[in-house]
mmCIF file with all atom_site columns, C-alpha atoms in Angstrom:
data_model
loop_
_atom_site.group_PDB
_atom_site.id
_atom_site.type_symbol
_atom_site.label_atom_id
_atom_site.label_alt_id
_atom_site.label_comp_id
_atom_site.label_asym_id
_atom_site.label_entity_id
_atom_site.label_seq_id
_atom_site.pdbx_PDB_ins_code
_atom_site.Cartn_x
_atom_site.Cartn_y
_atom_site.Cartn_z
_atom_site.occupancy
_atom_site.B_iso_or_equiv
_atom_site.pdbx_formal_charge
_atom_site.auth_seq_id
_atom_site.auth_comp_id
_atom_site.auth_asym_id
_atom_site.auth_atom_id
_atom_site.pdbx_PDB_model_num
ATOM 1   C CA . MET A 1 1   ? 49.237 72.399 54.728 1.00 0.00 ? 6   MET A CA 1
ATOM 2   C CA . ALA A 1 2   ? 45.844 72.312 52.993 1.00 0.00 ? 7   ALA A CA 1
ATOM 3   C CA . ALA A 1 3   ? 47.408 73.529 49.740 1.00 0.00 ? 8   ALA A CA 1
ATOM 4   C CA . LYS A 1 4   ? 49.929 70.688 49.821 1.00 0.00 ? 9   LYS A CA 1
ATOM 5   C CA . GLU A 1 5   ? 47.130 68.135 50.405 1.00 0.00 ? 10  GLU A CA 1
ATOM 6   C CA . GLN A 1 6   ? 45.105 69.590 47.534 1.00 0.00 ? 11  GLN A CA 1
ATOM 7   C CA . ALA A 1 7   ? 48.118 69.423 45.231 1.00 0.00 ? 12  ALA A CA 1
ATOM 8   C CA . THR A 1 8   ? 48.779 65.800 46.186 1.00 0.00 ? 13  THR A CA 1
ATOM 9   C CA . ASP A 1 9   ? 45.115 64.915 45.705 1.00 0.00 ? 14  ASP A CA 1
ATOM 10  C CA . ALA A 1 10  ? 45.162 66.553 42.277 1.00 0.00 ? 15  ALA A CA 1
ATOM 11  C CA . LEU A 1 11  ? 48.246 64.550 41.255 1.00 0.00 ? 16  LEU A CA 1
ATOM 12  C CA . VAL A 1 12  ? 46.689 61.279 42.400 1.00 0.00 ? 17  VAL A CA 1
ATOM 13  C CA . SER A 1 13  ? 43.460 62.108 40.561 1.00 0.00 ? 18  SER A CA 1
ATOM 14  C CA . VAL A 1 14  ? 45.351 62.813 37.334 1.00 0.00 ? 19  VAL A CA 1
ATOM 15  C CA . ALA A 1 15  ? 47.331 59.578 37.679 1.00 0.00 ? 20  ALA A CA 1
ATOM 16  C CA . LEU A 1 16  ? 44.153 57.621 38.343 1.00 0.00 ? 21  LEU A CA 1
ATOM 17  C CA . ARG A 1 17  ? 42.384 59.106 35.308 1.00 0.00 ? 22  ARG A CA 1
ATOM 18  C CA . LYS A 1 18  ? 45.402 58.259 33.170 1.00 0.00 ? 23  LYS A CA 1
ATOM 19  C CA . ALA A 1 19  ? 45.501 54.674 34.473 1.00 0.00 ? 24  ALA A CA 1
ATOM 20  C CA . LEU A 1 20  ? 41.758 54.258 33.825 1.00 0.00 ? 25  LEU A CA 1
ATOM 21  C CA . SER A 1 21  ? 41.857 55.714 30.310 1.00 0.00 ? 26  SER A CA 1
ATOM 22  C CA . GLY A 1 22  ? 40.426 53.254 27.833 1.00 0.00 ? 27  GLY A CA 1
ATOM 23  C CA . ALA A 1 23  ? 38.956 51.071 30.579 1.00 0.00 ? 28  ALA A CA 1
ATOM 24  C CA . ARG A 1 24  ? 35.280 50.387 31.175 1.00 0.00 ? 29  ARG A CA 1
ATOM 25  C CA . VAL A 1 25  ? 34.389 51.469 34.718 1.00 0.00 ? 30  VAL A CA 1
ATOM 26  C CA . GLU A 1 26  ? 31.152 50.373 36.392 1.00 0.00 ? 31  GLU A CA 1
ATOM 27  C CA . VAL A 1 27  ? 30.013 51.322 39.901 1.00 0.00 ? 32  VAL A CA 1
ATOM 28  C CA . LYS A 1 28  ? 27.408 48.913 41.234 1.00 0.00 ? 33  LYS A CA 1
ATOM 29  C CA . LEU A 1 29  ? 25.991 46.948 44.117 1.00 0.00 ? 34  LEU A CA 1
ATOM 30  C CA . ALA A 1 30  ? 27.247 43.430 43.488 1.00 0.00 ? 35  ALA A CA 1
ATOM 31  C CA . LEU A 1 31  ? 26.377 40.141 45.097 1.00 0.00 ? 36  LEU A CA 1
ATOM 32  C CA . PRO A 1 32  ? 29.604 38.702 46.570 1.00 0.00 ? 37  PRO A CA 1
ATOM 33  C CA . ASP A 1 33  ? 30.555 35.048 46.115 1.00 0.00 ? 38  ASP A CA 1
ATOM 34  C CA . SER A 1 34  ? 29.106 34.208 49.514 1.00 0.00 ? 39  SER A CA 1
ATOM 35  C CA . GLY A 1 35  ? 25.770 35.561 48.281 1.00 0.00 ? 40  GLY A CA 1
ATOM 36  C CA . ALA A 1 36  ? 24.971 37.006 51.696 1.00 0.00 ? 41  ALA A CA 1
ATOM 37  C CA . GLU A 1 37  ? 24.844 40.774 51.164 1.00 0.00 ? 42  GLU A CA 1
ATOM 38  C CA . LEU A 1 38  ? 25.018 43.368 48.442 1.00 0.00 ? 43  LEU A CA 1
ATOM 39  C CA . GLN A 1 39  ? 28.478 44.861 48.160 1.00 0.00 ? 44  GLN A CA 1
ATOM 40  C CA . PRO A 1 40  ? 29.339 48.297 46.712 1.00 0.00 ? 45  PRO A CA 1
ATOM 41  C CA . GLU A 1 41  ? 32.046 47.929 44.084 1.00 0.00 ? 46  GLU A CA 1
ATOM 42  C CA . VAL A 1 42  ? 33.787 49.463 41.137 1.00 0.00 ? 47  VAL A CA 1
ATOM 43  C CA . GLU A 1 43  ? 34.557 46.965 38.398 1.00 0.00 ? 48  GLU A CA 1
ATOM 44  C CA . VAL A 1 44  ? 37.207 47.987 35.886 1.00 0.00 ? 49  VAL A CA 1
ATOM 45  C CA . THR A 1 45  ? 37.615 46.116 32.604 1.00 0.00 ? 50  THR A CA 1
ATOM 46  C CA . PHE A 1 46  ? 40.767 46.933 30.667 1.00 0.00 ? 51  PHE A CA 1
ATOM 47  C CA . PRO A 1 47  ? 41.268 46.547 26.913 1.00 0.00 ? 52  PRO A CA 1
ATOM 48  C CA . GLN A 1 48  ? 43.486 43.777 25.568 1.00 0.00 ? 53  GLN A CA 1
ATOM 49  C CA . GLY A 1 49  ? 47.134 44.749 25.755 1.00 0.00 ? 54  GLY A CA 1
ATOM 50  C CA . THR A 1 50  ? 46.838 46.779 28.956 1.00 0.00 ? 55  THR A CA 1
ATOM 51  C CA . SER A 1 51  ? 50.053 46.440 30.926 1.00 0.00 ? 56  SER A CA 1
ATOM 52  C CA . SER A 1 52  ? 49.995 45.025 34.413 1.00 0.00 ? 57  SER A CA 1
ATOM 53  C CA . ARG A 1 53  ? 51.552 48.277 35.643 1.00 0.00 ? 58  ARG A CA 1
ATOM 54  C CA . GLN A 1 54  ? 48.676 50.350 34.236 1.00 0.00 ? 59  GLN A CA 1
ATOM 55  C CA . ARG A 1 55  ? 46.159 47.885 35.676 1.00 0.00 ? 60  ARG A CA 1
ATOM 56  C CA . ASN A 1 56  ? 47.818 47.994 39.094 1.00 0.00 ? 61  ASN A CA 1
ATOM 57  C CA . ALA A 1 57  ? 47.975 51.794 38.997 1.00 0.00 ? 62  ALA A CA 1
ATOM 58  C CA . ALA A 1 58  ? 44.246 51.921 38.277 1.00 0.00 ? 63  ALA A CA 1
ATOM 59  C CA . LEU A 1 59  ? 43.627 50.075 41.493 1.00 0.00 ? 64  LEU A CA 1
ATOM 60  C CA . LEU A 1 60  ? 44.973 53.195 43.273 1.00 0.00 ? 65  LEU A CA 1
ATOM 61  C CA . LEU A 1 61  ? 41.288 53.834 43.335 1.00 0.00 ? 66  LEU A CA 1
ATOM 62  C CA . ALA A 1 62  ? 41.279 51.840 46.587 1.00 0.00 ? 67  ALA A CA 1
ATOM 63  C CA . ALA A 1 63  ? 43.524 54.467 48.164 1.00 0.00 ? 68  ALA A CA 1
ATOM 64  C CA . GLN A 1 64  ? 41.179 57.227 47.011 1.00 0.00 ? 69  GLN A CA 1
ATOM 65  C CA . VAL A 1 65  ? 38.240 55.374 48.566 1.00 0.00 ? 70  VAL A CA 1
ATOM 66  C CA . GLU A 1 66  ? 40.125 54.921 51.849 1.00 0.00 ? 71  GLU A CA 1
ATOM 67  C CA . LEU A 1 67  ? 40.955 58.620 52.011 1.00 0.00 ? 72  LEU A CA 1
ATOM 68  C CA . ARG A 1 68  ? 37.359 59.635 51.327 1.00 0.00 ? 73  ARG A CA 1
ATOM 69  C CA . THR A 1 69  ? 35.805 57.214 53.830 1.00 0.00 ? 74  THR A CA 1
ATOM 70  C CA . PRO A 1 70  ? 34.710 58.921 57.058 1.00 0.00 ? 75  PRO A CA 1
ATOM 71  C CA . ALA A 1 71  ? 36.220 57.440 60.223 1.00 0.00 ? 76  ALA A CA 1
ATOM 72  C CA . GLN A 1 72  ? 32.831 56.373 61.574 1.00 0.00 ? 77  GLN A CA 1
ATOM 73  C CA . GLU A 1 73  ? 32.104 53.997 58.652 1.00 0.00 ? 78  GLU A CA 1
ATOM 74  C CA . HIS A 1 74  ? 32.384 50.277 59.292 1.00 0.00 ? 79  HIS A CA 1
ATOM 75  C CA . TRP A 1 75  ? 33.750 48.768 56.106 1.00 0.00 ? 80  TRP A CA 1
ATOM 76  C CA . LEU A 1 76  ? 36.981 47.510 54.658 1.00 0.00 ? 81  LEU A CA 1
ATOM 77  C CA . VAL A 1 77  ? 38.232 48.610 51.247 1.00 0.00 ? 82  VAL A CA 1
ATOM 78  C CA . GLU A 1 78  ? 39.610 45.730 49.193 1.00 0.00 ? 83  GLU A CA 1
ATOM 79  C CA . SER A 1 79  ? 40.986 45.513 45.665 1.00 0.00 ? 84  SER A CA 1
ATOM 80  C CA . GLU A 1 80  ? 41.791 42.587 43.448 1.00 0.00 ? 85  GLU A CA 1
ATOM 81  C CA . VAL A 1 81  ? 42.661 41.611 39.921 1.00 0.00 ? 86  VAL A CA 1
ATOM 82  C CA . LEU A 1 82  ? 40.365 38.898 38.650 1.00 0.00 ? 87  LEU A CA 1
ATOM 83  C CA . ASP A 1 83  ? 41.460 35.692 36.931 1.00 0.00 ? 88  ASP A CA 1
ATOM 84  C CA . ASP A 1 84  ? 41.364 37.014 33.381 1.00 0.00 ? 89  ASP A CA 1
ATOM 85  C CA . GLY A 1 85  ? 43.968 39.663 34.249 1.00 0.00 ? 90  GLY A CA 1
ATOM 86  C CA . LEU A 1 86  ? 41.996 42.336 32.397 1.00 0.00 ? 91  LEU A CA 1
ATOM 87  C CA . THR A 1 87  ? 39.401 42.906 35.075 1.00 0.00 ? 92  THR A CA 1
ATOM 88  C CA . GLY A 1 88  ? 39.935 44.395 38.499 1.00 0.00 ? 93  GLY A CA 1
ATOM 89  C CA . ARG A 1 89  ? 37.656 45.584 41.214 1.00 0.00 ? 94  ARG A CA 1
ATOM 90  C CA . VAL A 1 90  ? 37.628 47.719 44.297 1.00 0.00 ? 95  VAL A CA 1
ATOM 91  C CA . HIS A 1 91  ? 34.887 46.741 46.699 1.00 0.00 ? 96  HIS A CA 1
ATOM 92  C CA . LEU A 1 92  ? 33.679 47.557 50.162 1.00 0.00 ? 97  LEU A CA 1
ATOM 93  C CA . LEU A 1 93  ? 33.311 44.775 52.660 1.00 0.00 ? 98  LEU A CA 1
ATOM 94  C CA . LEU A 1 94  ? 30.444 46.138 54.748 1.00 0.00 ? 99  LEU A CA 1
ATOM 95  C CA . LEU A 1 95  ? 30.746 45.160 58.394 1.00 0.00 ? 100 LEU A CA 1
ATOM 96  C CA . GLY A 1 96  ? 27.422 46.568 59.545 1.00 0.00 ? 101 GLY A CA 1
ATOM 97  C CA . GLU A 1 97  ? 26.690 49.626 61.611 1.00 0.00 ? 102 GLU A CA 1
ATOM 98  C CA . GLY A 1 98  ? 25.898 48.646 65.165 1.00 0.00 ? 103 GLY A CA 1
ATOM 99  C CA . GLY A 1 99  ? 25.397 45.001 64.304 1.00 0.00 ? 104 GLY A CA 1
ATOM 100 C CA . PRO A 1 100 ? 26.602 42.125 62.166 1.00 0.00 ? 105 PRO A CA 1
ATOM 101 C CA . ARG A 1 101 ? 24.334 42.856 59.157 1.00 0.00 ? 106 ARG A CA 1
ATOM 102 C CA . PRO A 1 102 ? 25.055 45.705 56.756 1.00 0.00 ? 107 PRO A CA 1
ATOM 103 C CA . THR A 1 103 ? 22.154 48.028 56.037 1.00 0.00 ? 108 THR A CA 1
ATOM 104 C CA . ARG A 1 104 ? 20.935 49.406 52.736 1.00 0.00 ? 109 ARG A CA 1
ATOM 105 C CA . ASP A 1 105 ? 21.862 52.894 53.999 1.00 0.00 ? 110 ASP A CA 1
ATOM 106 C CA . GLU A 1 106 ? 25.436 51.743 54.597 1.00 0.00 ? 111 GLU A CA 1
ATOM 107 C CA . ALA A 1 107 ? 25.593 50.287 51.084 1.00 0.00 ? 112 ALA A CA 1
ATOM 108 C CA . GLU A 1 108 ? 24.261 53.536 49.604 1.00 0.00 ? 113 GLU A CA 1
ATOM 109 C CA . ARG A 1 109 ? 26.853 55.599 51.513 1.00 0.00 ? 114 ARG A CA 1
ATOM 110 C CA . GLY A 1 110 ? 29.524 53.248 50.179 1.00 0.00 ? 115 GLY A CA 1
ATOM 111 C CA . LEU A 1 111 ? 28.322 53.781 46.609 1.00 0.00 ? 116 LEU A CA 1
ATOM 112 C CA . GLN A 1 112 ? 28.529 57.545 47.117 1.00 0.00 ? 117 GLN A CA 1
ATOM 113 C CA . ILE A 1 113 ? 32.133 57.243 48.285 1.00 0.00 ? 118 ILE A CA 1
ATOM 114 C CA . LEU A 1 114 ? 33.016 55.085 45.259 1.00 0.00 ? 119 LEU A CA 1
ATOM 115 C CA . HIS A 1 115 ? 31.509 57.671 42.905 1.00 0.00 ? 120 HIS A CA 1
ATOM 116 C CA . ARG A 1 116 ? 33.399 60.511 44.637 1.00 0.00 ? 121 ARG A CA 1
ATOM 117 C CA . ALA A 1 117 ? 36.684 58.637 44.391 1.00 0.00 ? 122 ALA A CA 1
ATOM 118 C CA . LEU A 1 118 ? 36.275 58.432 40.605 1.00 0.00 ? 123 LEU A CA 1
ATOM 119 C CA . ARG A 1 119 ? 35.873 62.208 40.169 1.00 0.00 ? 124 ARG A CA 1
#
């Protein structure tokens, strides 16, 4: 079974790299609109002429993040295409570990997961 999972993971990784080709990818701690907490995110900016199908496929990154997130983490993985249609993002909505406020450690773990999902 492990070989089948590895093969599937390899296919998804290849598809993701293909969908992200030509795009600018930035992993960062962003300040969400609410301004309350830092939020780990990957922002993807596509070149003019990128098809909506390629853009949507690139947001498969959210699935990679979900699969790499340990069960004990308290965050939600969200993806969206921004108003210009050439920018998308996958971000983690940190829910806090043991309380309502996310910690810096939680944000750092989230950044690590985002980086791993892009490999």
